[in-house]
Short mmCIF file of C-alpha atoms in Angstrom, two decimals:
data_model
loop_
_atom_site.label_atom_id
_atom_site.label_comp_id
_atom_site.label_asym_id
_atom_site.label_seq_id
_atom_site.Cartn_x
_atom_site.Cartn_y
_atom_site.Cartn_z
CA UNK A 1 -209.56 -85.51 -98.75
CA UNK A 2 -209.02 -82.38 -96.79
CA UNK A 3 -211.36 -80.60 -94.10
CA UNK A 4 -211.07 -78.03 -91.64
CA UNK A 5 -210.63 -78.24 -88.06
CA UNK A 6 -211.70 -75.79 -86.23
CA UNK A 7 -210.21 -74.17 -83.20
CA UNK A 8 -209.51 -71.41 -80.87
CA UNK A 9 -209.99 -67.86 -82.11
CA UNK A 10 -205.92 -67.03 -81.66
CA UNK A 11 -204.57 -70.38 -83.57
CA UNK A 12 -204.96 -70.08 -87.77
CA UNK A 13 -207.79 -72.20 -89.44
CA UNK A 14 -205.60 -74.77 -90.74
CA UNK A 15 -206.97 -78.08 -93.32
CA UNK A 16 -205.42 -81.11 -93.07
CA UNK A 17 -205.13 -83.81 -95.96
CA UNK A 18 -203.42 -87.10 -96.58
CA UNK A 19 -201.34 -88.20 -99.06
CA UNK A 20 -200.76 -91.29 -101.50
CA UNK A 21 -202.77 -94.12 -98.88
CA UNK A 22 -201.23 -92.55 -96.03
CA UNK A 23 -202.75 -92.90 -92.84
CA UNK A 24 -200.58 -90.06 -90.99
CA UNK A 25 -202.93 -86.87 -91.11
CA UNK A 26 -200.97 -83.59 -91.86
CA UNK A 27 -201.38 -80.04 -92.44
CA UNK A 28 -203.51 -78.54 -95.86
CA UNK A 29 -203.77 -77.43 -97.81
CA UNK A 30 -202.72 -81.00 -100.28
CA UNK A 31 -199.68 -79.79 -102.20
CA UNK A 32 -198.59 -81.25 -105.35
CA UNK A 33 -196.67 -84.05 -105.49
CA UNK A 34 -196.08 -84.58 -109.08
CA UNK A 35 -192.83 -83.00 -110.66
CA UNK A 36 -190.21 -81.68 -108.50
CA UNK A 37 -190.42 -80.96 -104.31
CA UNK A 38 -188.70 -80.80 -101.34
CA UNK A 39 -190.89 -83.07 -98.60
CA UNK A 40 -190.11 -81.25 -94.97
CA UNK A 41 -190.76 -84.52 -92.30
CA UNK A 42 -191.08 -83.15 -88.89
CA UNK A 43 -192.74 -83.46 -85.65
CA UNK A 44 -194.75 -80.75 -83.42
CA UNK A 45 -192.66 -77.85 -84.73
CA UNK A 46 -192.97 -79.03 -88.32
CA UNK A 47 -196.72 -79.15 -88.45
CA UNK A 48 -196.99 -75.30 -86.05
CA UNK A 49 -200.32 -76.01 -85.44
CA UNK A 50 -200.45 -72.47 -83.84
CA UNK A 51 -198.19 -70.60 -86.64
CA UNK A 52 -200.13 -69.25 -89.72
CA UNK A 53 -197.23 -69.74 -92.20
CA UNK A 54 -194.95 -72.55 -90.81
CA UNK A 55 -191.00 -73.08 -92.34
CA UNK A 56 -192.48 -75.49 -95.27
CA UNK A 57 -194.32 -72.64 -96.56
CA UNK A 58 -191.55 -69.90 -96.20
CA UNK A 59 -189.39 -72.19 -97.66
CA UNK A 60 -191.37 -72.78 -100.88
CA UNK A 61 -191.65 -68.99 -101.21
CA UNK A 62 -187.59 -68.39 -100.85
CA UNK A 63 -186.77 -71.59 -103.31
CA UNK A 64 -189.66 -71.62 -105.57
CA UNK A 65 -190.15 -75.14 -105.58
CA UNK A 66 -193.11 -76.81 -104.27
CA UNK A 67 -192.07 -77.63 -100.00
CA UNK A 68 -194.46 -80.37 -98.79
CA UNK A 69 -195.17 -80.59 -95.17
CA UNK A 70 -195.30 -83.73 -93.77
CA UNK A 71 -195.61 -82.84 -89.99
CA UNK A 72 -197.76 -85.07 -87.55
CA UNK A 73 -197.53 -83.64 -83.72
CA UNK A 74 -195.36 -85.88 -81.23
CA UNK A 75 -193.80 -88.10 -84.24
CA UNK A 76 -191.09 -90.23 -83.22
CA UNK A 77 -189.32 -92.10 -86.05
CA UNK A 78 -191.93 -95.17 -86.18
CA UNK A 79 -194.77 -93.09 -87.76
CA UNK A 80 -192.32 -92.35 -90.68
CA UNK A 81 -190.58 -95.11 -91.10
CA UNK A 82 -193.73 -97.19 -90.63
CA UNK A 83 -195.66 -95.56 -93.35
CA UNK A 84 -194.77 -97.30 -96.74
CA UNK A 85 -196.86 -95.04 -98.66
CA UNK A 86 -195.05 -91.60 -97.26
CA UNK A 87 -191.64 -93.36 -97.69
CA UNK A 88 -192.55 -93.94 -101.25
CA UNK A 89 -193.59 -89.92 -101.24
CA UNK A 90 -190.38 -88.89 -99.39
CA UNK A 91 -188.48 -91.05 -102.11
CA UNK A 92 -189.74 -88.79 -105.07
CA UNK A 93 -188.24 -85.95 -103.91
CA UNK A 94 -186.00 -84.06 -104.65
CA UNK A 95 -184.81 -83.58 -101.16
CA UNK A 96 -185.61 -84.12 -97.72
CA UNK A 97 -185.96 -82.18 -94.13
CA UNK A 98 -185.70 -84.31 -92.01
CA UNK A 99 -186.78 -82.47 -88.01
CA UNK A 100 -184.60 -84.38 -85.67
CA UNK A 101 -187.17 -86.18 -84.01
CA UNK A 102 -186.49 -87.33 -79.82
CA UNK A 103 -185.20 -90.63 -78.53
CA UNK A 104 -188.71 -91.03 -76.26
CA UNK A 105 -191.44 -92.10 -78.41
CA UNK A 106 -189.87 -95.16 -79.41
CA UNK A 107 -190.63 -98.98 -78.87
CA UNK A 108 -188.11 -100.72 -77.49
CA UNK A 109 -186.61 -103.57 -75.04
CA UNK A 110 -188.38 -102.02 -72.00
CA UNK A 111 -191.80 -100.18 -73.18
CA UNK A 112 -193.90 -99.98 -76.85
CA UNK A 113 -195.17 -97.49 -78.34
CA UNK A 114 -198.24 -96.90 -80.63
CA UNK A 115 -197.20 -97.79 -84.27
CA UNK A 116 -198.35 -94.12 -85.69
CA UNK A 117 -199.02 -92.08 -82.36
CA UNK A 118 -195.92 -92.42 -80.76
CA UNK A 119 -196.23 -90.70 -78.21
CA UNK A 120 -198.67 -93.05 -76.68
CA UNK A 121 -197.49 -95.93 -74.15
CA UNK A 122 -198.64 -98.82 -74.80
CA UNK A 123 -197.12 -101.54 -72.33
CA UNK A 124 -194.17 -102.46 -70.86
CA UNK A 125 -191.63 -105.86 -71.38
CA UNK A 126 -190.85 -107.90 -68.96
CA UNK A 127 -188.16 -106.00 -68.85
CA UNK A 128 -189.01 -102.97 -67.66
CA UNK A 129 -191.35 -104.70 -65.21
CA UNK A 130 -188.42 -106.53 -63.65
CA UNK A 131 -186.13 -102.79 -63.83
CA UNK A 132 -189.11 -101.08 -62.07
CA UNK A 133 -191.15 -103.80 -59.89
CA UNK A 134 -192.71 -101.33 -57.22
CA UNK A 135 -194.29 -99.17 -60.46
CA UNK A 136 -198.16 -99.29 -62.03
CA UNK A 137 -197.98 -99.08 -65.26
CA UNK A 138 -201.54 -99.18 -65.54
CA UNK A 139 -201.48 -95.60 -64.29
CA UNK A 140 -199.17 -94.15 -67.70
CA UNK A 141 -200.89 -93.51 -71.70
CA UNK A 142 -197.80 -91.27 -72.55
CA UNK A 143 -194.02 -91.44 -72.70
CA UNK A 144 -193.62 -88.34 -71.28
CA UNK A 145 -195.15 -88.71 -68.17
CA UNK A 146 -193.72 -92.65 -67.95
CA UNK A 147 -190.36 -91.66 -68.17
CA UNK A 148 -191.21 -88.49 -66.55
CA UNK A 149 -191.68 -90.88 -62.94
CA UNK A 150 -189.02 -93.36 -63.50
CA UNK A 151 -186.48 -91.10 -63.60
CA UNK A 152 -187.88 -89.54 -60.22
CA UNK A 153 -187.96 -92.72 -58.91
CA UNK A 154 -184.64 -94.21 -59.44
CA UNK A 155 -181.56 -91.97 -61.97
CA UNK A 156 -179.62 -94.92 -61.93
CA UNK A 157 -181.67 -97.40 -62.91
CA UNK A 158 -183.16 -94.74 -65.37
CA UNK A 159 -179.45 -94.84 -67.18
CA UNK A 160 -180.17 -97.99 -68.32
CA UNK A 161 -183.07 -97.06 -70.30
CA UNK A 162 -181.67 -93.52 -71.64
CA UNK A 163 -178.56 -96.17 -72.90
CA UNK A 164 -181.22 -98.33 -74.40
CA UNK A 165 -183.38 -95.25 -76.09
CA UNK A 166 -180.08 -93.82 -77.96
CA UNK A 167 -179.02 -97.35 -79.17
CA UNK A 168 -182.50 -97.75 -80.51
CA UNK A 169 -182.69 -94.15 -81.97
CA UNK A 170 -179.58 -94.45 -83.92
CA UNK A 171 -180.29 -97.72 -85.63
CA UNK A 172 -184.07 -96.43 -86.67
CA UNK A 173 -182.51 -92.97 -88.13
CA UNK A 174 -180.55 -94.52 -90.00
CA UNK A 175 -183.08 -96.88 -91.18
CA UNK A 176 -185.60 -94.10 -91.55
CA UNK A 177 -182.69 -92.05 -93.45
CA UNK A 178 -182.04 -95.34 -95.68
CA UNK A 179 -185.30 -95.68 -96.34
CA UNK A 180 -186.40 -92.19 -97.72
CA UNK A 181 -183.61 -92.11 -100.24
CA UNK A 182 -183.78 -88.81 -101.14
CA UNK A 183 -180.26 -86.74 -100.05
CA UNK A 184 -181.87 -85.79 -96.52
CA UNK A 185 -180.99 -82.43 -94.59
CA UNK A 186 -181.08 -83.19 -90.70
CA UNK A 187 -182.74 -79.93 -88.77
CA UNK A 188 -182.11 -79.75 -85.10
CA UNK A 189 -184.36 -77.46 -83.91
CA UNK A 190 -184.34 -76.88 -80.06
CA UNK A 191 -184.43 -74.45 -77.53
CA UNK A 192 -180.66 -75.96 -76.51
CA UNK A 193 -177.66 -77.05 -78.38
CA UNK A 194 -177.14 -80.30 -78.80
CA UNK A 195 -173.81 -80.69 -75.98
CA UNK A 196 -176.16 -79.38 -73.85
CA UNK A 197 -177.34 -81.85 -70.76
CA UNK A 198 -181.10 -83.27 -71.18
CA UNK A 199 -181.56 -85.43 -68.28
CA UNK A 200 -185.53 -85.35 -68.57
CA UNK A 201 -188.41 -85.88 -70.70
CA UNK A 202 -188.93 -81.88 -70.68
CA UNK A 203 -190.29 -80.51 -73.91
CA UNK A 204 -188.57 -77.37 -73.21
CA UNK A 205 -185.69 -79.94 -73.89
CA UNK A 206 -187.05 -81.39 -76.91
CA UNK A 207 -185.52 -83.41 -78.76
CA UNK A 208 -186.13 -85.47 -75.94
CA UNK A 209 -182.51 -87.55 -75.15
CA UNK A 210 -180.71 -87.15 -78.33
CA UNK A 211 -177.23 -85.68 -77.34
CA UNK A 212 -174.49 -84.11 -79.75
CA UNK A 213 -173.13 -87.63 -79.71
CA UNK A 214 -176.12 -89.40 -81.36
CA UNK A 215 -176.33 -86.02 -84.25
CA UNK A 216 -173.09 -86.73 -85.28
CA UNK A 217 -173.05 -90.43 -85.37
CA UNK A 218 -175.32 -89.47 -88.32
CA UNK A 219 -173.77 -86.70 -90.34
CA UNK A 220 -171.85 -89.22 -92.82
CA UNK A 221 -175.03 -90.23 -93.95
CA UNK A 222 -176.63 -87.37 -94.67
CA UNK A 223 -176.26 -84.75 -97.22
CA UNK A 224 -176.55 -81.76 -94.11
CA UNK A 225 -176.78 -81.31 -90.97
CA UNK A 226 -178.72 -77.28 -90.34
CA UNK A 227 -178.21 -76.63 -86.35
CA UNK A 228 -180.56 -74.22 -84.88
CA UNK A 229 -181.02 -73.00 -80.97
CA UNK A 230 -184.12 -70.82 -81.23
CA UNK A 231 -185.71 -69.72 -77.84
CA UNK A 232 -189.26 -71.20 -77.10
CA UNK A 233 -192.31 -69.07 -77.13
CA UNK A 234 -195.16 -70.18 -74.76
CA UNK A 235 -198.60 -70.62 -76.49
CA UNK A 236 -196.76 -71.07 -80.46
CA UNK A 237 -196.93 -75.07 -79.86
CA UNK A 238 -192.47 -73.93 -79.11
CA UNK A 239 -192.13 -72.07 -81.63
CA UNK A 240 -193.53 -68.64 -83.26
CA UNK A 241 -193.43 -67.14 -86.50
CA UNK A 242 -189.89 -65.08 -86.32
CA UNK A 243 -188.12 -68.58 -85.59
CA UNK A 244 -189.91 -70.40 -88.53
CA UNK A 245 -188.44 -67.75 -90.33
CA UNK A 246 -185.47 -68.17 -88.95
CA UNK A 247 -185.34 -71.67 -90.22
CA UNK A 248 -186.77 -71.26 -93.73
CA UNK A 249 -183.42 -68.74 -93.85
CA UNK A 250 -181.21 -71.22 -92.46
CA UNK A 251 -182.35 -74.36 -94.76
CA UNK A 252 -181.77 -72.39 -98.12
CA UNK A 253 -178.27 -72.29 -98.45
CA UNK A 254 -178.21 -76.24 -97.36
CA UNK A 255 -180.93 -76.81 -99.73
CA UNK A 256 -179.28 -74.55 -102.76
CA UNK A 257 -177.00 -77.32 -104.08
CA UNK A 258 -178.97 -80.46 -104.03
CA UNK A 259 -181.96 -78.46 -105.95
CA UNK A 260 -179.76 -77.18 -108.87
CA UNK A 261 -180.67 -78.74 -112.31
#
C-alpha cells in the first residue's frame, strides 16, 4: 500500500510504501523486489525527505539495476535489525548500503529505546537512575535531548555512558551486518570525518558517537567501507541534492564488483 503525504510547498510530494510485512514505513514509490537489487538501508539522509531524487535513485540510474530505498528518519540499528521481514528483503539482494547509523538511539544498560522509533526514550535502568539521581526523567521523549542534559550536567559521569553506547553499537552492527547477509557496503556520511571529536548529541555531528575507532572495528566484515565528509545544508533534512549526487558517484565504483554477473 502506498499513499501520499502531503507537505510544504518547497519539500517534493513523496509516497511512501511498505514492503514484504514490514512495519517500517519508507519512501515510494514500491520498487521491485523480485530479480536482482541493491537494498540502500539508511537513516534521515537515506530517506531525504526534502531531496526530490535521493542517492537510491541516482544510483539505480548510474548502475541500472533496480536500488531500493529502505530509509526510515532517526533509525538506529534496532529498527533494522528488529524487522524480520526487511532482513529477509535485505538478504535477497544482491548487495547492501548500509548508512552508518549513530551510537544514540540504542537500548542499552542505562536507557531503552522504542523497538522501531529509536529515537524515542523510553525509560531509564536502574542504572542510569543510580548514575544520575538528581535528574527527571519524566521530563525526556528523545535521546537527543536526554543525552543532550546529562552531558551538561556531569562529562565525567557522561563517559561512562558514551563507553557503554560504543560497546553496544559494535556488537548490534555486527549483528545487523550478520544478519542481512548480503556483501554490505558501509557509507559514512557526515558533515565530519570520522577522527574527528563528537563529544555531543549534535546532529550537525551525526553519526551521533561513532568514532574512527568503532568504523574500523568493522571493515573486516564488510565487503566496503565508502567515506564521505559532505558539508550540511540547512533546510535539505543535512543534506541537498549536489551531495546525494555526490554519493551515488562515490558508491559505484564500490558497488561495480559485487554486481558483475
Amino acid at each position: 500500500m502506498a499513499y501520499a503525504k502531503p507537505g510544504r510547498a518547497s519539500r517534493p510530494q513523496i509516497d511512501h510504501c511498505r514492503y514484504d510485512g514490514s512495519r517500517l514505513l519508507f519512501r515510494g514509490p514500491p520498487r521491485p523486489l523480485e530479480g536482482e537489487f541493491v537494498a540502500c538501508l539508511g537513516g534521515t539522509e537515506t530517506f531525504a525527505r526534502e531531496v526530490a531524487l535521493p542517492f537510491p535513485d541516482l544510483l539505480e540510474e548510474l548502475t541500472g539495476l533496480t536500488c531500493v530505498n529502505f530509509g526510515w528518519p532517526n533509525a538506529g540499528v534496532e529498527a533494522f535489525a528488529n524487522d524480520r521481514a526487511l532482513m529477509g528483503s535485505a538478504a535477497r539482494a544482491r548487495a547492501c548500503v548500509l548508512q552508518v547509523p549513530g551510537a544514540a538511539n540504542l537500548s542499552n544498560m542505562y536507557y531503552r529505546v522504542h523497538p522501531r522509533r529509536n529515537d524515542r526514550f523510553l525509560q531509564p535502568t536502574e542504572a542510569l537512575q543510580a548514575l544520575y539521581p538528581e535528574v527527571d526523567f519524566m521530563e525526556f521523549s528523545f535521546t537527543r535531548h536526554l543525552l543532550g542534559r546529562l552531558m551538561a550536567l556531569s562529562p565525567e559521569r557522561f563517559a561512562y555512558i558514551r563507553e557503554e553506547l560504543a560497546t553496544v553499537w559494535l556488537a548490534s552492527m555486527r549483528g545487523l551486518i550478520g544478519r542481512i547477509g548480503a556483501p554490505v557496503v558501509l557509507l559514512w556520511l557526515s558533515g565530519r570525518p570520522p577522527e574527528a571529536r563528537c563529544d555531543s548529541p549534535d546532529p550537525a555531528d551525526d553519526p551521533a558517537f561513532v568514532t574512527r575507532v568503532m568504523l574500523e572495528a568493522l571493515r573486516g566484515e564488510v565487503a566496503a567501507v565508502v567515506e564521505l565528509v559532505l558539508p550540511r545544508e540547512a533546510g535539505a533534512g543535512g543534506f541537498g541534492p549536489a551531495q546525494h549526487a555526490a554519493v551515488a558517484e562515490a558508491l559505484v565504483p564500490a558497488l561495480a564488483g559485487l554486481l558483475e554477473p
